[in-house]
Coordinates of C-alpha atoms in Angstrom, one line a residue:
M1 CA -7.9 -8.6 -12.9
I2 CA -6.5 -6.5 -11.3
S3 CA -4.0 -4.3 -13.2
A4 CA -1.1 -2.9 -12.9
F5 CA -2.7 0.9 -12.6
E6 CA -4.3 -0.3 -9.5
L7 CA -2.0 -2.2 -7.6
F8 CA 0.7 0.5 -8.5
K9 CA -0.5 3.7 -7.1
V10 CA 1.8 7.0 -6.5
G11 CA 0.1 8.5 -4.2
I12 CA 1.6 9.7 -0.4
G13 CA 2.6 8.5 2.7
P14 CA 2.1 7.3 5.7
S15 CA -0.9 4.6 5.4
S16 CA -2.3 3.8 1.6
S17 CA -5.4 2.0 3.6
H18 CA -5.5 4.5 6.5
T19 CA -4.4 7.7 4.2
V20 CA -4.2 7.3 1.1
G21 CA -7.8 5.4 1.0
P22 CA -9.6 8.3 3.0
M23 CA -8.7 10.7 1.3
V24 CA -9.8 9.2 -2.0
A25 CA -13.3 8.4 -0.1
A26 CA -13.2 11.6 0.8
A27 CA -12.8 13.4 -2.6
S28 CA -15.2 11.0 -3.8
F29 CA -17.8 12.8 -1.7
A30 CA -17.3 16.2 -2.7
D31 CA -17.2 14.9 -6.2
A32 CA -20.7 13.5 -4.9
L33 CA -22.0 17.1 -3.8
A34 CA -20.7 18.8 -6.4
G35 CA -22.2 16.4 -9.3
R36 CA -25.9 15.6 -7.9
G37 CA -25.5 19.7 -7.6
L38 CA -26.1 20.0 -3.6
L39 CA -22.7 22.3 -3.4
A40 CA -24.2 25.5 -2.1
R41 CA -26.3 23.7 0.3
V42 CA -23.6 22.2 1.8
A43 CA -22.5 24.1 5.5
R44 CA -21.1 21.4 7.2
V45 CA -19.5 18.0 7.0
E46 CA -19.0 15.5 9.4
T47 CA -16.8 12.8 9.0
A48 CA -17.1 9.8 11.3
L49 CA -13.9 7.1 11.6
Y50 CA -14.9 2.9 12.4
G51 CA -12.7 0.9 13.3
S52 CA -9.2 0.4 12.7
L53 CA -9.3 3.9 11.5
A54 CA -10.4 5.3 15.0
W55 CA -8.1 3.1 16.9
T56 CA -4.8 4.5 14.9
G57 CA -6.4 6.8 12.9
K58 CA -4.2 9.4 14.3
G59 CA -0.9 8.3 13.9
H60 CA -1.4 7.4 10.7
G61 CA -2.8 11.3 9.3
T62 CA -5.8 9.8 8.7
D63 CA -7.6 13.1 9.8
K64 CA -5.3 15.3 7.7
A65 CA -6.3 13.1 4.8
V66 CA -10.0 13.7 5.0
I67 CA -8.9 17.4 5.0
L68 CA -7.1 17.1 1.8
G69 CA -9.5 14.8 0.1
L70 CA -13.1 17.0 1.5
A71 CA -10.9 20.4 -0.3
G72 CA -10.3 18.5 -3.8
Q73 CA -6.9 17.1 -3.5
R74 CA -6.0 13.2 -4.2
P75 CA -3.0 11.0 -3.0
A76 CA -1.2 11.1 -6.6
T77 CA -1.7 15.2 -7.0
V78 CA -1.8 16.5 -3.6
N79 CA 2.0 18.2 -2.3
P80 CA 3.4 16.2 0.1
D81 CA 5.5 19.2 0.7
R82 CA 2.2 21.7 1.2
A83 CA 0.3 19.5 2.5
D84 CA 0.9 19.8 6.0
A85 CA 0.4 23.8 5.3
L86 CA -2.5 23.0 3.5
V87 CA -4.3 21.6 6.6
A88 CA -3.0 24.5 8.8
E89 CA -4.8 26.8 7.0
V90 CA -8.1 25.1 7.1
A91 CA -7.4 25.1 11.2
Q92 CA -6.4 28.6 11.0
E93 CA -8.7 30.1 8.8
G94 CA -11.7 27.8 10.7
R95 CA -12.9 26.8 7.2
L96 CA -12.4 24.2 4.1
P97 CA -12.5 24.9 0.7
L98 CA -15.5 22.4 -0.3
A99 CA -14.3 20.1 -3.5
G100 CA -11.5 23.1 -3.3
T101 CA -14.3 25.8 -4.2
H102 CA -17.5 26.0 -1.6
A103 CA -15.9 27.5 1.4
I104 CA -17.5 26.0 4.7
R105 CA -17.2 26.3 8.3
F106 CA -15.0 23.7 9.5
E107 CA -13.4 22.5 12.6
A108 CA -11.0 18.7 12.9
A109 CA -12.2 18.1 16.8
R110 CA -15.5 19.0 16.1
D111 CA -16.2 17.2 12.9
I112 CA -13.6 14.6 12.3
L113 CA -15.1 12.3 14.9
F114 CA -13.0 8.9 16.0
D115 CA -15.4 6.4 16.9
G116 CA -13.5 3.4 17.7
V117 CA -16.8 1.8 19.8
A118 CA -19.3 1.3 17.4
E119 CA -19.6 -2.1 15.1
T120 CA -18.0 -2.0 11.7
P121 CA -20.1 -5.5 9.8
K122 CA -18.0 -4.7 6.5
H123 CA -14.7 -3.7 6.8
P124 CA -12.7 -2.8 10.0
N125 CA -11.8 0.3 7.8
T126 CA -14.5 2.2 8.4
L127 CA -15.4 6.0 7.3
A128 CA -19.0 8.0 7.0
F129 CA -19.7 11.3 5.9
R130 CA -22.9 13.3 5.9
A131 CA -23.2 16.7 4.5
F132 CA -25.8 19.2 6.5
A133 CA -27.9 21.9 6.0
A134 CA -27.4 25.3 7.2
D135 CA -31.1 24.3 9.3
G136 CA -29.2 20.8 9.7
A137 CA -30.8 19.4 7.4
L138 CA -28.9 15.8 6.5
I139 CA -28.2 16.6 2.6
A140 CA -26.4 13.6 2.1
E141 CA -24.5 10.8 3.5
E142 CA -22.5 7.6 2.3
R143 CA -20.1 5.3 4.0
W144 CA -16.7 3.8 2.4
C145 CA -14.6 1.1 3.3
S146 CA -10.6 0.9 2.6
I147 CA -9.8 -2.3 1.7
G148 CA -6.4 -2.2 1.7
G149 CA -3.4 -0.3 -1.2
G150 CA -5.3 2.3 -1.6
F151 CA -8.4 0.9 -2.5
V152 CA -12.1 2.1 -1.7
V153 CA -15.1 0.8 -1.9
P154 CA -18.7 1.8 -0.9
E155 CA -19.8 -0.2 2.0
A156 CA -23.0 -1.7 0.6
E157 CA -20.5 -2.7 -2.2
V158 CA -17.9 -4.8 -0.2
G159 CA -17.5 -8.3 -0.9
R160 CA -19.4 -7.7 -4.2
P161 CA -18.0 -8.9 -7.1
A162 CA -16.6 -6.3 -9.6
P163 CA -18.4 -5.4 -12.3
A164 CA -17.1 -7.4 -15.5
D165 CA -14.9 -4.8 -17.5
E166 CA -15.9 -3.9 -21.1
A167 CA -12.7 -5.1 -22.8
P168 CA -12.8 -8.9 -22.7
L169 CA -9.4 -10.0 -21.8
P170 CA -7.5 -12.5 -23.2
H171 CA -6.3 -14.7 -20.6
P172 CA -8.5 -14.2 -17.4
F173 CA -7.3 -16.1 -14.1
R174 CA -8.4 -16.3 -10.2
N175 CA -5.4 -18.3 -9.4
A176 CA -2.0 -19.4 -9.4
R177 CA -3.2 -22.5 -10.6
E178 CA -5.3 -20.9 -14.1
L179 CA -2.6 -18.1 -14.3
L180 CA 0.0 -20.9 -15.4
A181 CA -1.6 -22.9 -16.9
M182 CA -2.5 -20.2 -19.4
A183 CA 1.2 -19.0 -18.9
D184 CA 2.5 -22.3 -20.0
G185 CA -0.2 -22.9 -22.9
A186 CA 0.1 -20.2 -24.9
G187 CA 3.8 -20.4 -24.5
L188 CA 3.7 -16.8 -22.5
T189 CA 6.1 -16.0 -19.2
I190 CA 3.4 -14.4 -16.2
A191 CA 4.3 -10.9 -17.6
E192 CA 4.0 -11.5 -20.9
L193 CA 0.6 -12.6 -19.5
V194 CA 0.1 -9.8 -18.1
S195 CA 1.6 -7.7 -20.7
A196 CA -1.5 -8.5 -23.1
N197 CA -4.6 -8.9 -20.5
E198 CA -3.0 -4.6 -20.0
H199 CA -3.2 -4.0 -23.9
A200 CA -6.7 -5.0 -23.7
R201 CA -8.0 -2.6 -22.3
R202 CA -5.5 0.8 -23.3
P203 CA -2.8 1.4 -25.4
A204 CA 0.8 -0.1 -25.2
T205 CA 2.6 3.1 -25.1
Q206 CA 0.4 3.8 -21.6
V207 CA 0.9 0.5 -20.4
S208 CA 5.0 1.0 -20.9
A209 CA 5.2 4.7 -19.7
H210 CA 3.1 3.7 -16.2
L211 CA 5.2 1.6 -15.6
D212 CA 8.6 4.2 -16.0
A213 CA 6.7 6.1 -14.0
V214 CA 6.3 3.7 -11.4
A215 CA 9.6 2.6 -11.6
D216 CA 11.1 6.3 -11.6
A217 CA 8.8 7.1 -8.8
M218 CA 10.5 4.5 -6.4
M219 CA 13.6 5.2 -7.4
A220 CA 13.6 8.9 -6.3
C221 CA 12.0 7.9 -3.8
V222 CA 15.1 5.5 -2.6
D223 CA 17.3 8.4 -3.2
R224 CA 15.3 11.3 -1.5
G225 CA 15.1 9.1 1.9
I226 CA 18.9 8.0 1.1
A227 CA 19.5 11.8 1.6
T228 CA 17.2 13.0 4.2
S229 CA 17.8 13.2 7.9
G230 CA 15.9 14.5 10.8
E231 CA 13.4 13.2 13.5
L232 CA 10.1 11.3 11.6
P233 CA 7.3 13.0 12.7
G234 CA 4.4 11.6 15.5
G235 CA 6.9 11.9 18.8
L236 CA 8.3 9.3 19.5
Q237 CA 11.6 10.2 17.9
V238 CA 12.3 7.9 15.3
R239 CA 15.6 9.3 13.5
R240 CA 15.6 8.8 10.1
R241 CA 19.3 6.4 9.4
A242 CA 18.4 5.6 6.0
K243 CA 21.5 8.8 5.1
A244 CA 24.2 7.2 7.5
I245 CA 23.4 3.6 6.4
R246 CA 25.3 5.1 2.7
D247 CA 28.2 6.9 4.4
S248 CA 28.5 4.7 6.3
L249 CA 28.7 2.2 3.2
L250 CA 30.5 4.4 1.7
A251 CA 33.1 5.3 3.7
R252 CA 34.2 1.7 3.7
N253 CA 37.9 0.3 2.7
A254 CA 36.6 -2.6 1.2
P255 CA 33.4 -4.6 1.5
S256 CA 32.5 -7.0 3.7
P257 CA 30.9 -10.3 3.5
H258 CA 27.6 -9.7 3.7
E259 CA 27.8 -5.9 2.2
V260 CA 25.1 -6.6 -0.6
M261 CA 22.3 -7.6 2.6
D262 CA 23.4 -3.7 3.9
W263 CA 22.3 -2.0 0.4
V264 CA 19.2 -4.1 -0.2
S265 CA 18.2 -3.1 3.5
L266 CA 19.6 0.5 3.3
Y267 CA 16.7 1.0 0.3
A268 CA 14.0 -0.2 2.1
I269 CA 14.9 1.9 4.9
A270 CA 14.9 4.8 3.1
V271 CA 11.6 4.4 1.4
N272 CA 9.4 3.4 4.5
E273 CA 11.5 6.7 5.9
E274 CA 10.0 8.1 3.4
N275 CA 6.5 7.2 3.9
A276 CA 6.5 7.8 7.2
A277 CA 7.5 11.4 6.8
G278 CA 4.5 12.1 4.4
G279 CA 6.5 11.2 1.8
R280 CA 5.7 10.7 -1.7
V281 CA 5.8 6.7 -2.3
V282 CA 4.1 4.1 -4.3
T283 CA 2.1 1.5 -2.5
A284 CA 3.2 -1.8 -3.9
P285 CA 0.6 -3.1 -2.4
T286 CA 0.9 -1.0 0.6
N287 CA 2.4 2.2 2.1
G288 CA 3.2 0.5 5.2
A289 CA 4.9 -2.3 3.2
A290 CA 6.1 0.5 0.1
G291 CA 9.8 -0.1 0.5
V292 CA 10.1 -4.4 -0.2
V293 CA 9.3 -4.3 -3.4
P294 CA 10.8 -1.1 -4.7
A295 CA 13.9 -2.4 -2.7
T296 CA 14.4 -5.3 -4.4
L297 CA 13.9 -3.7 -8.4
R298 CA 16.6 -1.4 -7.2
Y299 CA 18.7 -4.4 -5.9
Y300 CA 18.3 -5.9 -9.4
R301 CA 19.4 -2.5 -10.9
D302 CA 22.5 -1.7 -9.2
H303 CA 23.4 -5.1 -8.3
C304 CA 22.1 -8.0 -10.6
P305 CA 24.5 -8.1 -14.1
G306 CA 22.6 -7.4 -17.4
A307 CA 20.0 -5.5 -16.2
N308 CA 18.0 -3.0 -17.7
A309 CA 14.6 -1.2 -18.0
A310 CA 13.2 -4.2 -19.9
G311 CA 14.2 -6.3 -16.9
M312 CA 12.3 -3.7 -14.7
H313 CA 9.1 -4.1 -16.4
V314 CA 9.1 -7.6 -16.2
F315 CA 9.3 -7.3 -12.8
L316 CA 7.2 -5.7 -12.1
L317 CA 3.9 -7.4 -13.9
T318 CA 5.5 -10.3 -12.5
A319 CA 4.8 -9.3 -9.3
T320 CA 1.4 -7.4 -10.7
A321 CA 0.0 -11.1 -11.2
I322 CA 1.2 -11.9 -7.2
G323 CA -0.6 -9.4 -6.0
A324 CA -3.6 -9.8 -7.6
L325 CA -3.2 -13.4 -6.6
F326 CA -3.6 -12.0 -3.1
K327 CA -6.0 -9.6 -3.9
M328 CA -8.5 -11.4 -5.3
N329 CA -8.2 -14.5 -2.9
A330 CA -7.2 -12.9 0.5
S331 CA -6.4 -9.7 1.6
I332 CA -3.8 -6.8 1.2
S333 CA -4.8 -5.2 4.4
G334 CA -3.2 -5.4 7.6
A335 CA -6.9 -4.5 9.3
E336 CA -8.8 -7.7 7.6
V337 CA -5.1 -10.2 8.1
G338 CA -2.3 -8.3 10.0
C339 CA 1.2 -7.5 8.3
Q340 CA 1.7 -11.1 6.1
G341 CA -1.2 -8.7 4.1
E342 CA 1.5 -6.6 3.9
V343 CA 4.9 -6.7 4.2
G344 CA 4.3 -10.4 3.4
V345 CA 2.3 -10.3 0.2
A346 CA 5.3 -7.0 -0.8
C347 CA 7.7 -9.8 -0.2
S348 CA 6.1 -12.4 -2.5
M349 CA 5.7 -10.0 -4.9
A350 CA 9.3 -8.8 -4.8
A351 CA 10.5 -12.4 -5.1
G352 CA 8.8 -13.6 -8.2
G353 CA 9.6 -10.0 -10.3
L354 CA 13.2 -10.5 -9.1
A355 CA 12.9 -13.9 -10.0
A356 CA 11.7 -12.9 -13.3
A357 CA 13.7 -10.4 -14.2
L358 CA 16.6 -12.6 -13.4
G359 CA 14.9 -15.0 -16.3
A360 CA 12.8 -17.6 -14.0
S361 CA 10.6 -20.3 -15.7
N362 CA 7.5 -19.9 -14.6
A363 CA 7.4 -22.6 -12.1
Q364 CA 10.3 -20.9 -10.2
I365 CA 8.5 -17.7 -10.5
E366 CA 5.5 -20.0 -8.2
N367 CA 8.2 -21.1 -6.1
A368 CA 9.3 -18.1 -5.2
A369 CA 6.5 -16.0 -4.6
E370 CA 5.1 -19.1 -2.6
I371 CA 8.4 -19.1 -0.4
G372 CA 7.4 -15.5 0.2
M373 CA 4.8 -15.9 1.7
E374 CA 5.3 -19.1 3.6
H375 CA 7.4 -17.9 6.0
H376 CA 5.8 -14.6 6.8
L377 CA 2.8 -16.7 7.6
G378 CA 1.0 -14.7 11.2
M379 CA 3.0 -12.1 10.9
T380 CA 1.1 -9.2 13.2
C381 CA 0.2 -5.1 12.6
D382 CA 0.8 -4.1 15.5
P383 CA 2.8 -0.5 14.9
I384 CA 3.3 1.0 18.0
G385 CA 2.0 4.4 18.8
G386 CA -0.4 3.9 15.9
L387 CA 2.3 5.2 13.4
V388 CA 4.1 2.9 10.6
Q389 CA 7.5 3.5 12.3
V390 CA 7.9 0.8 14.9
P391 CA 8.8 -1.7 13.9
C392 CA 7.8 -1.0 10.0
I393 CA 10.4 0.6 9.0
E394 CA 12.8 -2.2 9.7
R395 CA 10.3 -5.1 8.9
N396 CA 10.5 -3.6 5.3
A397 CA 14.6 -4.6 5.3
F398 CA 13.6 -7.9 6.0
G399 CA 11.1 -8.2 3.6
A400 CA 13.7 -7.3 1.0
I401 CA 16.3 -9.3 2.0
S402 CA 13.5 -12.2 2.3
A403 CA 12.6 -11.9 -1.5
V404 CA 15.9 -11.5 -2.9
N405 CA 16.8 -14.9 -0.6
A406 CA 13.4 -16.5 -1.9
A407 CA 14.5 -15.7 -5.6
S408 CA 17.7 -17.3 -5.1
L409 CA 16.4 -20.1 -3.3
A410 CA 14.0 -20.6 -6.4
L411 CA 16.5 -20.3 -8.7
Y412 CA 18.6 -23.2 -7.5
G413 CA 15.8 -25.4 -8.2
D414 CA 13.6 -26.6 -10.9
G415 CA 10.3 -25.2 -9.9
T416 CA 9.2 -27.9 -8.2
H417 CA 8.2 -28.1 -4.3
I418 CA 6.0 -29.0 -2.2
V419 CA 3.2 -26.3 -0.9
S420 CA 1.6 -24.1 -3.9
L421 CA 0.9 -20.6 -4.4
D422 CA -2.9 -21.1 -4.1
K423 CA -2.1 -23.4 -1.3
V424 CA -0.5 -20.5 0.5
I425 CA -2.5 -18.0 0.0
A426 CA -5.5 -19.7 1.5
T427 CA -3.9 -20.4 4.3
M428 CA -2.9 -16.4 4.6
R429 CA -6.5 -16.2 4.4
E430 CA -7.3 -18.5 6.6
T431 CA -4.6 -17.6 9.7
G432 CA -5.8 -13.6 8.7
R433 CA -9.4 -14.5 9.7
D434 CA -8.7 -16.1 12.9
M435 CA -5.9 -13.9 14.5
A436 CA -7.5 -11.4 17.1
S437 CA -8.1 -8.3 16.4
K438 CA -5.7 -7.0 18.4
Y439 CA -3.0 -7.4 16.0
K440 CA -4.9 -6.4 13.1
E441 CA -3.6 -2.7 12.7
T442 CA -5.3 -1.5 15.8
S443 CA -2.3 -1.0 18.4
L444 CA -4.2 -2.8 21.0
G445 CA -1.6 -5.7 21.0
G446 CA 1.8 -7.0 20.9
L447 CA 4.4 -4.2 20.3
A448 CA 2.7 -1.5 20.3
V449 CA 1.6 -1.8 24.2
N450 CA 4.2 -4.3 25.5
L451 CA 6.7 -1.4 24.3
P452 CA 5.1 1.0 26.9
E453 CA 4.7 -1.9 29.9
C454 CA 9.0 -2.9 29.6

């Protein structure tokens, strides 16, 4: 089972696979050097970025993430307001505190290689670390893959089954059919089933605290995005819009017929502008799609009568089950399956979560999740300039609106529908496999190349 602790991770923008993942991998490599007693021998570390990490790494801040990770920083604890200053200090001094303690000479232009030619046999997001002694001898080497949502694994382990957890789960499931059968057979909601699985691994108080922390981080990100104006970094000269939209909504003398849609869009845009600026966000399930779940959760909290903290927990636990199904049976990596694996999965998670919080049956929840993905099938990932800005920010707003719509449609039915969630997940996986690589987070096709030609 994929836990809520794994699926919802606090980190920094702009990308879970291109920023958070490489930072985690770099920090793990530095930790391994320290753990093996090799740190004092290291004079230089070289990082090679391959595939999608090479093609869009500069726009996603992958080089910055590698520097921070090698310096011992972690996505969950690094201060986003200090991150750029830390990287600037390394550049100015020409020295990097490896694992936070051992200073080595470092020049980003020399020591971080963007290799868009070499093959990536296991995953399109591959990076390699090499540590050298003063005489040039190779001390250690590791190859990692950033497989989406901030998850990283050694390259040799890509595709292997995860090791069995020591604590047996009371309700293990691999697909939506098993999930529904187990929940109904035990007389549980999907949220209650996921909660029971979580409690088999951690104390109930720890699970509850994590859900509160995730919800608080999401709401804080919305609030920061709403309150901040200015231009986003990266060179596209994209100006933040969330604050201006909020101000316009509050200045209206009377509500418009579609005002709630404007608020949902505002929440998503606020989060993704924060993400694009390198702020603190929650992977849900990725950073590129980080606005969909928070916007839908904010809609529940602020616009749905009877909303409460318990309902927010139900939302997040249900979304965890749905995200886990996609992670286990397809992918949440835009570099593997396109944006259907990011915004599409986020929409499915948010739709199911909202339906659950509003009292839907398990069958209605599965229906809502299926609707949320079905209409994102085939969505490409083609960020202009390799930046998580255009079309990503607006795409999250549309994903959140679709999630609310999907939950509403499901609640009007009894859960009976033609296409199952399992079938949609299989279709998404197959569509991603057939999708040309230029449409999978490489910025080599689609809007990424057609905009400059217009």
